[in-house]
Tab-separated table of C-alpha atoms in Angstrom:
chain	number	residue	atom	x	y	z
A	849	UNK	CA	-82.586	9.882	19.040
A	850	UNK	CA	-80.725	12.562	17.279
A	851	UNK	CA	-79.015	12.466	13.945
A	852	UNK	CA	-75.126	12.347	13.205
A	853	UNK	CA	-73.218	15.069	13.206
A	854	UNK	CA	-71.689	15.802	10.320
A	855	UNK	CA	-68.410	17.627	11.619
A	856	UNK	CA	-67.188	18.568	8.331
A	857	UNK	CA	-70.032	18.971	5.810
A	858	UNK	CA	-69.093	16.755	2.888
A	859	UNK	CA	-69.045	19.642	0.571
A	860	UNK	CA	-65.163	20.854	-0.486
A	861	UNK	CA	-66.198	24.504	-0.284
A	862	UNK	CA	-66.741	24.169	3.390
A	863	UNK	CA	-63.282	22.283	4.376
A	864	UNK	CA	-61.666	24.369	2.168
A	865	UNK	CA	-62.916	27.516	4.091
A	866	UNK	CA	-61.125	25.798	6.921
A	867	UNK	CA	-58.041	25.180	5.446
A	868	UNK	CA	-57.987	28.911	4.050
A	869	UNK	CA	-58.459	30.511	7.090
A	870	UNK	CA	-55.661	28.632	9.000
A	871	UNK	CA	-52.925	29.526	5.661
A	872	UNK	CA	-54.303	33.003	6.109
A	873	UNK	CA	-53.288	33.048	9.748
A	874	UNK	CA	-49.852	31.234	9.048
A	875	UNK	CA	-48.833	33.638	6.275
A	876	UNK	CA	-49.498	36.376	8.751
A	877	UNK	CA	-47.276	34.856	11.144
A	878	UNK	CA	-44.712	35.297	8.768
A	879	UNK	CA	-44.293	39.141	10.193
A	880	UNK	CA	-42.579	38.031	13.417
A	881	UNK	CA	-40.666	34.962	12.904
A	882	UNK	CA	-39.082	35.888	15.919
A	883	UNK	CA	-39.326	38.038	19.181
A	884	UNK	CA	-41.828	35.816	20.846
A	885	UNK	CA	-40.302	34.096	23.287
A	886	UNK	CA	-40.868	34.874	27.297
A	887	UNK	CA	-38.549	34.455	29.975
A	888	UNK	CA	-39.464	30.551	30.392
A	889	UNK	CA	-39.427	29.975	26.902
A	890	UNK	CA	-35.568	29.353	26.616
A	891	UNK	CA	-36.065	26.439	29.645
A	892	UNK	CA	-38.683	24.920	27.328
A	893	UNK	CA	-36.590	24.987	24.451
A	894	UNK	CA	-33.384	23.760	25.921
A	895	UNK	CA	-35.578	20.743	26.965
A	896	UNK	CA	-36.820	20.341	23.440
A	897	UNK	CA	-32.821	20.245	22.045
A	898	UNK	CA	-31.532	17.993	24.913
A	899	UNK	CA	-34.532	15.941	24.130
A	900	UNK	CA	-33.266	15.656	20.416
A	901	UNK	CA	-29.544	14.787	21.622
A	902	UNK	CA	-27.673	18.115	22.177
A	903	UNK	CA	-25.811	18.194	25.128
A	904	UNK	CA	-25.761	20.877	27.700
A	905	UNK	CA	-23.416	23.272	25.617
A	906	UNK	CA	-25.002	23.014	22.909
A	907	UNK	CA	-28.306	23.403	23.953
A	908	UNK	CA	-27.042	26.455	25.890
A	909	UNK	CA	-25.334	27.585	22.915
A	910	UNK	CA	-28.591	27.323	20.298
A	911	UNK	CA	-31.210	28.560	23.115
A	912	UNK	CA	-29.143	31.822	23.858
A	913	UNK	CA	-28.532	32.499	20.183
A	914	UNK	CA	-32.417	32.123	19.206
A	915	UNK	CA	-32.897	34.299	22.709
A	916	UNK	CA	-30.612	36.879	22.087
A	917	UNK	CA	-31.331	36.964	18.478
A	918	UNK	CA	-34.969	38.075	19.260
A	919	UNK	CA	-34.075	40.548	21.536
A	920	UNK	CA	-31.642	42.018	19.006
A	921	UNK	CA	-34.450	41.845	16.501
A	922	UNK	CA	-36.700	43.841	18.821
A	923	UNK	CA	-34.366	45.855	19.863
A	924	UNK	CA	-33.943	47.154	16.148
A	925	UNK	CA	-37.580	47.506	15.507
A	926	UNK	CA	-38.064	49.700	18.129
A	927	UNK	CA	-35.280	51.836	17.010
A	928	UNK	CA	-36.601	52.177	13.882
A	929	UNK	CA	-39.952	54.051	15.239
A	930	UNK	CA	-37.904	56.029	18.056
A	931	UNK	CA	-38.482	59.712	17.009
A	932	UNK	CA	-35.279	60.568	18.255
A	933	UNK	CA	-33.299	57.417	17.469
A	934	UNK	CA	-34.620	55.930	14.099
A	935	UNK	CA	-30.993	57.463	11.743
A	936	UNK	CA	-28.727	56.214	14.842
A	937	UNK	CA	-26.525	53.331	13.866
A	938	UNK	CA	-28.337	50.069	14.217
A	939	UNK	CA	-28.573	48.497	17.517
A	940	UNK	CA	-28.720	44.957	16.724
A	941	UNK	CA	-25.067	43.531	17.506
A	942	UNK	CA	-24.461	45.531	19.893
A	943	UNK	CA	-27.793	44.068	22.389
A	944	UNK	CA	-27.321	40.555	20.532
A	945	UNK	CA	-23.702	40.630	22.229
A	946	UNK	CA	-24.578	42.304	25.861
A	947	UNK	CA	-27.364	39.454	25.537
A	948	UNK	CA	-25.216	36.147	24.894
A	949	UNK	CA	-22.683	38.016	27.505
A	950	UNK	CA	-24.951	38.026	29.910
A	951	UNK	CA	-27.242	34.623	29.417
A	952	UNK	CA	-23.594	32.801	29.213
A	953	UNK	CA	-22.424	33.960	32.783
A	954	UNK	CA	-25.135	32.373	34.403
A	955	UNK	CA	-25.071	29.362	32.751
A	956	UNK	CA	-21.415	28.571	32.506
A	957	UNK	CA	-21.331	29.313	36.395
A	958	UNK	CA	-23.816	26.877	37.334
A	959	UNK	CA	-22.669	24.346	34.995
A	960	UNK	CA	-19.088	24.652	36.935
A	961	UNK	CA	-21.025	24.192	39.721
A	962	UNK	CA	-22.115	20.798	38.937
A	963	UNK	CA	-25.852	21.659	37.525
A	964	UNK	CA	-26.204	19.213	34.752
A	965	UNK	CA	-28.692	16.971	36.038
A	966	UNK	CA	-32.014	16.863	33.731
A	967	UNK	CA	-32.747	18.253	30.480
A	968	UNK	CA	-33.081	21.997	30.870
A	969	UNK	CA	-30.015	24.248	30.581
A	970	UNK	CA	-29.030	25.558	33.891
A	971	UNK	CA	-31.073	29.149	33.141
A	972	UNK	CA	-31.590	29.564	36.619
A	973	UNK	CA	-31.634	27.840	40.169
A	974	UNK	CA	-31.774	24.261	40.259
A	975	UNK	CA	-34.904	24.009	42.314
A	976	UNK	CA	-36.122	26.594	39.957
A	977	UNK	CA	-35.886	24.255	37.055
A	978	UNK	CA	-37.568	21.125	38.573
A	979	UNK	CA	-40.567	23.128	37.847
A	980	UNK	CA	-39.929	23.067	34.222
A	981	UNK	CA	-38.438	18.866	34.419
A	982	UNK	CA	-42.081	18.050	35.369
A	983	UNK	CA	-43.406	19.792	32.044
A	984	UNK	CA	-42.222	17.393	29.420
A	985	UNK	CA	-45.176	17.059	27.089
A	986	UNK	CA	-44.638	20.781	25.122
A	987	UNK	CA	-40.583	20.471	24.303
A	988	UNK	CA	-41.475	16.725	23.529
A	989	UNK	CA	-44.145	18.109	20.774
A	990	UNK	CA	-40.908	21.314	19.882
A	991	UNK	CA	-38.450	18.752	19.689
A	992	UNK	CA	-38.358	16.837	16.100
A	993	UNK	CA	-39.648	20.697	15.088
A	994	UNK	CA	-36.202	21.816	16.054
A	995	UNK	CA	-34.416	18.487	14.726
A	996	UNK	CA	-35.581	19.120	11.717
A	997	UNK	CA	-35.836	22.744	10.550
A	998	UNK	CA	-33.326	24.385	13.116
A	999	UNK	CA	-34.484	26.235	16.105
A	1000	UNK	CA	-35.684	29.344	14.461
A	1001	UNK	CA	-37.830	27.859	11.685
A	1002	UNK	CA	-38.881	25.134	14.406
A	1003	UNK	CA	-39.896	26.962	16.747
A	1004	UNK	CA	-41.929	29.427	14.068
A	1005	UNK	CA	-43.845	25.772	12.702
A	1006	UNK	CA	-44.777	24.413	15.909
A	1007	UNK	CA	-46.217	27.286	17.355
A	1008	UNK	CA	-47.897	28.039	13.752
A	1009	UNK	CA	-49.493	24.313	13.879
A	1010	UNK	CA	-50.385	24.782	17.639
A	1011	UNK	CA	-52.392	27.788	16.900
A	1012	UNK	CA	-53.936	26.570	13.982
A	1013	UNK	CA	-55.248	23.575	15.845
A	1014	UNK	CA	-56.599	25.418	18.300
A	1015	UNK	CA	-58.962	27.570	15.528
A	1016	UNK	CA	-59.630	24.037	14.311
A	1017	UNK	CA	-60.880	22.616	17.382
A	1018	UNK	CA	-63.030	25.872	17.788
A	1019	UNK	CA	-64.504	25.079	14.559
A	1020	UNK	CA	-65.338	21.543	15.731
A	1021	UNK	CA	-66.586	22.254	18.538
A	1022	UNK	CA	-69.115	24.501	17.066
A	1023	UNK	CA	-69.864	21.937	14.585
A	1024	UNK	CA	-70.756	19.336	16.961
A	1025	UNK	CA	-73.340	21.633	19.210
A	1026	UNK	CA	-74.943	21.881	15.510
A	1027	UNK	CA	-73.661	25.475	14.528
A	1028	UNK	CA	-73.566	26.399	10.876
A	1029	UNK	CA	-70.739	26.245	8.961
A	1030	UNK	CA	-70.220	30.090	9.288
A	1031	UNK	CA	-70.821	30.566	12.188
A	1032	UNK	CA	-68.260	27.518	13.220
A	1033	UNK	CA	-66.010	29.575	11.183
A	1034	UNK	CA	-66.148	32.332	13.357
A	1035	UNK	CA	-65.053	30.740	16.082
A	1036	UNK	CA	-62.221	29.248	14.618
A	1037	UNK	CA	-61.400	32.971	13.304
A	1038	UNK	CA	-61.746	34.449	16.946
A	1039	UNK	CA	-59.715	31.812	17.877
A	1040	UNK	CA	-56.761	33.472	16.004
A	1041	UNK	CA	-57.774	37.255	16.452
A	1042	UNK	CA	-58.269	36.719	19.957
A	1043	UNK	CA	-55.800	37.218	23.016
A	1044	UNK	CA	-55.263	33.274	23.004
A	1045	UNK	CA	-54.292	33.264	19.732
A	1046	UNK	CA	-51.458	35.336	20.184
A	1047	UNK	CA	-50.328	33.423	23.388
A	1048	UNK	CA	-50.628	30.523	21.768
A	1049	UNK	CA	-47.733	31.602	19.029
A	1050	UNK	CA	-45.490	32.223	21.970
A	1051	UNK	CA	-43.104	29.117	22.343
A	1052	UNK	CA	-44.425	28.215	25.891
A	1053	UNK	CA	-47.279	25.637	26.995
A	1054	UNK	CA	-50.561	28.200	26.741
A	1055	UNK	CA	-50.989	27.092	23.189
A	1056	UNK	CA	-51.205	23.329	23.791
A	1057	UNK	CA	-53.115	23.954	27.370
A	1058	UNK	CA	-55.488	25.838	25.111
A	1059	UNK	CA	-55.756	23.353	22.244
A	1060	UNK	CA	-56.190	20.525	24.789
A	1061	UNK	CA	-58.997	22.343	26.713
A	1062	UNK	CA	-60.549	22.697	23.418
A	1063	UNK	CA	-60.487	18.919	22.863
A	1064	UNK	CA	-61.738	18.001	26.164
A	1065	UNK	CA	-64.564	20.399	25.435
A	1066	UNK	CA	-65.245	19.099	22.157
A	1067	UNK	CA	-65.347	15.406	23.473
A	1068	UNK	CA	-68.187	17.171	26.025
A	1069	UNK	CA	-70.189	18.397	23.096
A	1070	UNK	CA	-69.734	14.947	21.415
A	1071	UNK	CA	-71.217	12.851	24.440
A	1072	UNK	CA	-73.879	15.385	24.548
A	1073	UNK	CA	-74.672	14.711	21.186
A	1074	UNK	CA	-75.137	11.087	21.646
A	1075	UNK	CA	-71.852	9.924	21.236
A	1076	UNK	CA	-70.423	9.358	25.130
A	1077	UNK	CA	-68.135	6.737	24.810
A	1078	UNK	CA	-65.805	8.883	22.422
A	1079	UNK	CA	-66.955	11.894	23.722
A	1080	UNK	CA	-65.613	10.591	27.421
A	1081	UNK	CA	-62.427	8.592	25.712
A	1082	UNK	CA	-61.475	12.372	24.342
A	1083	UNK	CA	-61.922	13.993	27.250
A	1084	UNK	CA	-59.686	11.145	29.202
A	1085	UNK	CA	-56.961	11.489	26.442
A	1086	UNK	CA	-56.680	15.082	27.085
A	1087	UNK	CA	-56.611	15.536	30.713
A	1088	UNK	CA	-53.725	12.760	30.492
A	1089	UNK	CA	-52.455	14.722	27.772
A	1090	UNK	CA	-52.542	17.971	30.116
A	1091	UNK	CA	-50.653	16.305	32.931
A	1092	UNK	CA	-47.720	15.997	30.824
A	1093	UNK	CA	-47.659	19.569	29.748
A	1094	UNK	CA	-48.635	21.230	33.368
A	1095	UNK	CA	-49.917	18.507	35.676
A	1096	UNK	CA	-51.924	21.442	37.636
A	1097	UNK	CA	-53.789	22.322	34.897
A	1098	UNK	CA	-54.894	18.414	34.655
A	1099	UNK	CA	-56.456	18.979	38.105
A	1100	UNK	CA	-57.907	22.030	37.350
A	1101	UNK	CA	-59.807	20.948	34.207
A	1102	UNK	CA	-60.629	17.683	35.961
A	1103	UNK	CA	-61.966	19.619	39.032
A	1104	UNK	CA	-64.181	21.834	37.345
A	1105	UNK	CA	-65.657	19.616	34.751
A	1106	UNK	CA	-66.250	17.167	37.509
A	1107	UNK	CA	-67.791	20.046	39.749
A	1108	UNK	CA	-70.337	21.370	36.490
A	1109	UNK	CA	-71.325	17.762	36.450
A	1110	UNK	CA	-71.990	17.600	40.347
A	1111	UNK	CA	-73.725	21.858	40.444
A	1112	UNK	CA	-76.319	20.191	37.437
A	1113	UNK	CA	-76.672	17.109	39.287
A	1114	UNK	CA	-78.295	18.773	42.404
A	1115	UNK	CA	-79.720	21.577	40.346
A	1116	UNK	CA	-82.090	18.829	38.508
A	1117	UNK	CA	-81.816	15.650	41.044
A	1118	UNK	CA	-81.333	17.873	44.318
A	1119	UNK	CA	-79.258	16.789	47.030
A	1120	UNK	CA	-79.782	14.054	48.039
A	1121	UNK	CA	-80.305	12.299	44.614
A	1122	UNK	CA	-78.056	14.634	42.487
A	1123	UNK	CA	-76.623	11.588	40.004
A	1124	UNK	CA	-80.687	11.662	39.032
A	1125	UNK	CA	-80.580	14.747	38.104
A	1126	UNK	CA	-77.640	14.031	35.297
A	1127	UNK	CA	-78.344	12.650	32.063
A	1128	UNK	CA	-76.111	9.673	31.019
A	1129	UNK	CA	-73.398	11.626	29.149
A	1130	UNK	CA	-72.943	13.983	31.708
A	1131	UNK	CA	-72.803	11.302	34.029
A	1132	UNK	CA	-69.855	9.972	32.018
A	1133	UNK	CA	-68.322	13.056	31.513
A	1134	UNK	CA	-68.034	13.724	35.515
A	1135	UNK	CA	-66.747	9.844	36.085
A	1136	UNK	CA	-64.196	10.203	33.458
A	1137	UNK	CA	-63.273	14.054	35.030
A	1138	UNK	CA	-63.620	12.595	38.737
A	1139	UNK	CA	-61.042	10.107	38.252
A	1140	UNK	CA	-58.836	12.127	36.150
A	1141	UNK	CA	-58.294	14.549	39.723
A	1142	UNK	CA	-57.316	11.500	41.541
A	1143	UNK	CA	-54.619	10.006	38.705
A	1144	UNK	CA	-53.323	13.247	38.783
A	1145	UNK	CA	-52.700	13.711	42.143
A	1146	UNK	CA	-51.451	9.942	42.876
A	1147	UNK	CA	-49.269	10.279	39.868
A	1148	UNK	CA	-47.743	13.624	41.086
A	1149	UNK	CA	-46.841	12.942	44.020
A	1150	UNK	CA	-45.554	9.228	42.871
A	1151	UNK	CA	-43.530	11.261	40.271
A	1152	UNK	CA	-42.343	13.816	43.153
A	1153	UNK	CA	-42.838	16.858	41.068
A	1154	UNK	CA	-43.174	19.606	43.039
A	1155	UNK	CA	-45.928	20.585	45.399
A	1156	UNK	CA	-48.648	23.481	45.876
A	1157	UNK	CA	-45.839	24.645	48.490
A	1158	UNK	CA	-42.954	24.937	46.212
A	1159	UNK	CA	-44.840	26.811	43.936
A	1160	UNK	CA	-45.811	28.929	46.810
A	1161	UNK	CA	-42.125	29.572	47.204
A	1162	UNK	CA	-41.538	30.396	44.184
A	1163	UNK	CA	-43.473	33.165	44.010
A	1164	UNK	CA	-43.149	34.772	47.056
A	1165	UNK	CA	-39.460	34.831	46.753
A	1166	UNK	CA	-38.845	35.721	43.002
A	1167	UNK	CA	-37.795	32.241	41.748
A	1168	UNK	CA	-36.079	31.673	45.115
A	1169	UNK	CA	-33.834	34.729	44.953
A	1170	UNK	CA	-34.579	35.416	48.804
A	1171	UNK	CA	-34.772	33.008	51.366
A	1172	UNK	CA	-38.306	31.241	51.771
A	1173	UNK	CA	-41.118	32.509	53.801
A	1174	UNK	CA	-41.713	31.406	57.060
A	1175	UNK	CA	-45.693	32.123	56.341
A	1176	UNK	CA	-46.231	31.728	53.419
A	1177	UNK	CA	-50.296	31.265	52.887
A	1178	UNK	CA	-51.000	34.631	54.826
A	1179	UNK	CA	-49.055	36.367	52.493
A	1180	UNK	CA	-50.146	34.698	49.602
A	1181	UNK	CA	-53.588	35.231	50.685
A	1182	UNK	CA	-53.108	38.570	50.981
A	1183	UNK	CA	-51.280	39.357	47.711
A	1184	UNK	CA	-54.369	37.035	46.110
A	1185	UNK	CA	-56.978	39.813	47.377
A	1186	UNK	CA	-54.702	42.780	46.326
A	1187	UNK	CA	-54.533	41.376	42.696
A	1188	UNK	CA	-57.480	40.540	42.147
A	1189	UNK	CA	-58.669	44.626	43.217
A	1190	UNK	CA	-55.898	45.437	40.705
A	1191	UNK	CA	-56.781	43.244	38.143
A	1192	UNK	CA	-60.833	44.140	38.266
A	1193	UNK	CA	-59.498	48.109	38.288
A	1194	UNK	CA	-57.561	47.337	35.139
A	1195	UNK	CA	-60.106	45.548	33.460
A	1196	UNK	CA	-62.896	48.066	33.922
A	1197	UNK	CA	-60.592	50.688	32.167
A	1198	UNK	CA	-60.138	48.654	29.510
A	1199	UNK	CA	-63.011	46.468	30.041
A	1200	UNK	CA	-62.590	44.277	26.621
A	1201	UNK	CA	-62.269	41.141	28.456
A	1202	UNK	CA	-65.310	41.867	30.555
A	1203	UNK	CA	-67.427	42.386	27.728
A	1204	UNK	CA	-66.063	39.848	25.929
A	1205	UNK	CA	-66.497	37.036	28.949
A	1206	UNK	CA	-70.251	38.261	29.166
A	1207	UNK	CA	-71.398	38.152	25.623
A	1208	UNK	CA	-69.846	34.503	25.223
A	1209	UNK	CA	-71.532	33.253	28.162
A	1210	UNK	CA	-74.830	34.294	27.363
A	1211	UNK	CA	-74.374	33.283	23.521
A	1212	UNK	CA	-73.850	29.863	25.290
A	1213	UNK	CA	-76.210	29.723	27.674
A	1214	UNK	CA	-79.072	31.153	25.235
A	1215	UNK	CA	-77.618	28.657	22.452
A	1216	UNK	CA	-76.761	25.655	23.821
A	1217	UNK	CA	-77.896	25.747	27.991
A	1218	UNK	CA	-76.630	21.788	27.932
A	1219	UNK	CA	-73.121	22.685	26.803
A	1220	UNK	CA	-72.916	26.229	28.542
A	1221	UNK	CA	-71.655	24.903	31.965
A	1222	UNK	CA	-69.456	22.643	30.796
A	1223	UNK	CA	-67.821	25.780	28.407
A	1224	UNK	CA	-67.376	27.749	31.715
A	1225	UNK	CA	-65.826	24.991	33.241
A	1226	UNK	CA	-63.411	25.032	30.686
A	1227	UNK	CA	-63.245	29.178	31.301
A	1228	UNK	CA	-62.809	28.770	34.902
A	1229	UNK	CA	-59.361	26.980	34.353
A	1230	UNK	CA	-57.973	29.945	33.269
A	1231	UNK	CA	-59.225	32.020	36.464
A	1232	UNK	CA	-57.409	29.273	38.873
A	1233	UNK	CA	-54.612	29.276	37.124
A	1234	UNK	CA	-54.032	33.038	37.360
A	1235	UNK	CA	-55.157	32.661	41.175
A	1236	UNK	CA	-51.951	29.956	41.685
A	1237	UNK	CA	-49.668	32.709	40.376
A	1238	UNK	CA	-51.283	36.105	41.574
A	1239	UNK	CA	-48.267	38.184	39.481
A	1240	UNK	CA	-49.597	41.486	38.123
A	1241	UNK	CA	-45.816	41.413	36.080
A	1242	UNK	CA	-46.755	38.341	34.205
A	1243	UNK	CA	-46.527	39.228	30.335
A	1244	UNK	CA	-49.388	39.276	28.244
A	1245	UNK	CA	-52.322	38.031	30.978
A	1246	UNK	CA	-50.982	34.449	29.585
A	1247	UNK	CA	-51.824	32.794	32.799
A	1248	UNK	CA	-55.416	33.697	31.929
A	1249	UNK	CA	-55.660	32.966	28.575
A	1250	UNK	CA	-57.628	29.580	28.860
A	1251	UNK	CA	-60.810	32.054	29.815
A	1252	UNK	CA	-61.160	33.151	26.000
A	1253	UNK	CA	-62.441	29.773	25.308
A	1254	UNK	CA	-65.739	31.158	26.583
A	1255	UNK	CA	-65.853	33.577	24.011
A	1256	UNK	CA	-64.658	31.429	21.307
A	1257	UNK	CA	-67.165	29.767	21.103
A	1258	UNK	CA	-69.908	31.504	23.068
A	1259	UNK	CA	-69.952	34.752	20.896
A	1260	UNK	CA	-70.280	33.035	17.153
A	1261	UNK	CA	-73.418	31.294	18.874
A	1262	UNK	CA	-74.671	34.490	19.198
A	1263	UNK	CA	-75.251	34.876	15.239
A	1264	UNK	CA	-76.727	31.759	14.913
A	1265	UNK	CA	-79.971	33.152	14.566
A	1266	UNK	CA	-79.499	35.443	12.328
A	1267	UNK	CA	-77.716	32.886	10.076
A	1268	UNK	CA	-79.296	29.797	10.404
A	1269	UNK	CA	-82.443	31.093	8.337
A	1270	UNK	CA	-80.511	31.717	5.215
A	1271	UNK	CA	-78.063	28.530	5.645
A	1272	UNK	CA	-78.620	25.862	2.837
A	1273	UNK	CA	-77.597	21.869	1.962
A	1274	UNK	CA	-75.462	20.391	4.042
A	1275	UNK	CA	-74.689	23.474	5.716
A	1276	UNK	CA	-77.599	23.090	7.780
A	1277	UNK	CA	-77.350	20.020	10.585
A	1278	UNK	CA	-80.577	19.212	11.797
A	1279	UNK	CA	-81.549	17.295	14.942
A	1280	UNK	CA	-83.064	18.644	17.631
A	1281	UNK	CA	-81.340	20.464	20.280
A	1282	UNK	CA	-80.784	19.355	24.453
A	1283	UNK	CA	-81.314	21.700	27.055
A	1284	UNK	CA	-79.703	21.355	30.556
A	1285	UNK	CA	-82.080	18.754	31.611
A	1286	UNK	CA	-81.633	16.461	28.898
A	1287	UNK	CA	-84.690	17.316	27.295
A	1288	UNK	CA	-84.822	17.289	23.518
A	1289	UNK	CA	-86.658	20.293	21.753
């Protein structure tokens, strides 16, 4: 029987190293307050303000001026650098005006049109925007945010919580496979230096698809540590949690955690008798993941939000700016192989995320073998998700994001051994370690 974990060692040095690290990170933020947003980001926030009461004008009215704002903002910035343009006259009204122009026609002639149904500002099509209706759970979390502080200040202390959360959850989940305090640290400091921590500041649903990953993974380390019935309750809670920010990612978490449960099954119990081969907390764990993929689907389609095929649509016509395709999963399939050639040519030019993928995955799978297929589970979200939307356009590889949870928390393992010697107190955790098979050592 192992000990305890002690998440957060007792000592106030250690939670205060926590706490420091995340107010570093948030007074960094304070360098772009705005500019973040994406293209989707205004549907999210419209939802958000309509949520806390605004009606379709106004919601229109405060999205496009936090919008155009940023774009103005940006606009300015990059003037300032332009070796030719930094001593012309500012830029700022001038793109903050051809913005609202612009943003305003659409909307106004769609609303004239009758598109007020929902709680997204006509942006764009109305079949376009049922894809966002069936994301409620981020504007619901931006909402009182936006009630409260405005929308510019709102949107800045959501994402700024979001993010931090996520380092914190890193941290935890280090803490729970038994990782030093430091080392647990540097996770939840990759966690902001990283790619993920930079999508996550974006006012769009990678941060809390991220921080909800993270908690599903932590709730894996914490039935692997003894603790399965809150281990498997967390891991419930955030795959429900998941279907109300982006039901597909549900299914995708559920399907690969259910699917690491089932490869270690037969790896240890073989075929024929692969729940054998599981220990009890994994066997939990792929129950609780298992069931989550059918809820998901039952509830989707009960909820009629659209289908594989719609999404399939989508992005084969441009957000339905061209009539749909009459064969659609050739040329998806086709487009799928093309990207991916693009996206491995890419990445061995710049081959960052390569490296980064393979050092975290063997810092895992040396560390903590038990955990390590569960962690790419987690990882391999991110790779479906980028395989749904095979858009080499897509800004900031956010579609892809979820994969630097392998590196999050695979690469700090990697120090553990040269920090665990000198660790002291209640730094240390002892207990004795579980390899894949269950096996204590």
């Amino acid at each position: 029987m192992s000990t305890p974990v002690n998440l957060l060692p007792g000592s106030r040095p250690a939670r205060f190293r926590v706490i420091v690290l995340a107010a570093v990170f948030a007074v960094l933020q304070l360098a772009n307050i705005t500019g973040r947003d994406t293209p989707d980001s205004k549907n999210y926030l419209s939802y958000a303000l309509s949520l806390g009461g605004a009606g379709k004008q106004e919601a229109a009215s405060l999205t496009i001026g936090y919008v155009c704002t940023g774009r103005a903002s940006l606009a300015r910035r990059d003037q300032s650098v332009d070796v030719l343009r930094f001593h012309a006259p500012s830029p700022t009204r001038r793109v903050f005006e051809e913005c609202r122009r612009e943003q305003w026609e659409g909307v106004s002639k769609r609303l004239r049109a009758g598109q007020t149904s929902g709680h997204t500002v006509p942006f764009m099509s109305a079949r376009f925007m049922r894809i966002f209706e069936a994301r409620p759970g981020y504007p619901a979390l931006l909402a009182p945010f936006v009630t409260v502080l405005g929308v510019k200040w709102g949107v800045w202390v959501s994402s700024v919580l979001v993010t931090v959360a996520g380092g914190v959850l890193a941290f935890l989940v280090l803490r729970t496979l038994r990782a030093p305090t430091v080392v647990a640290l540097t996770g939840q400091a990759l966690f902001y230096v990283l790619p993920c921590g930079t999508t996550a500041m974006r006012p769009m649903t990678e941060g809390l698809l991220l921080d909800l990953t993270l908690a599903a993974l932590w709730g894996c380390a914490l039935a692997l540590e003894g603790r399965a019935r809150a281990g498997s309750l967390l891991v419930g809670g955030s795959l429900a949690a998941l279907f109300t920010v982006k039901h597909s990612q549900a299914l995708f978490l559920g399907l690969c955690l259910a699917g690491a449960c089932a490869v270690t099954g037969v790896r240890h119990g073989g075929l024929r008798r692969p729940l054998r081969g599981l220990t009890p907390p994994l066997r939990a764990i792929g129950a609780v993941a298992a069931g989550a993929v059918v809820v998901t689907l039952v509830a989707a389609r009960a909820l009629r939000y659209p289908a594989e095929s719609e999404s399939l649509q989508d992005l084969l016509t441009g957000h339905f700016a061209v009539p749909d395709r009459a064969r659609p999963w050739p040329e998806f399939l086709h487009l799928e192989a093309d990207f991916w050639v693009e996206w491995l040519r890419r990445e061995l030019w710049e081959p960052f995320v390569l490296a980064a993928l393979a050092a975290g995955a063997w810092g895992v799978g040396r560390r903590r073998p038990a955990f390590a297929v569960l962690l790419l589970a987690g990882a391999l979200t991110g790779v479906l998700n980028q395989a749904g939307h095979p858009d080499i356009t897509i800004y900031g590889d956010r579609l892809i994001v979820l994969v630097w949870v392998l590196p999050v928390v695979g690469l700090p393992l990697l120090l553990e051994q040269a920090v665990r010697p000198r660790a002291r107190g209640l730094d240390m955790v002892p207990g004795p370690l579980r390899t894949d098979s269950g096996v204590t050592r």
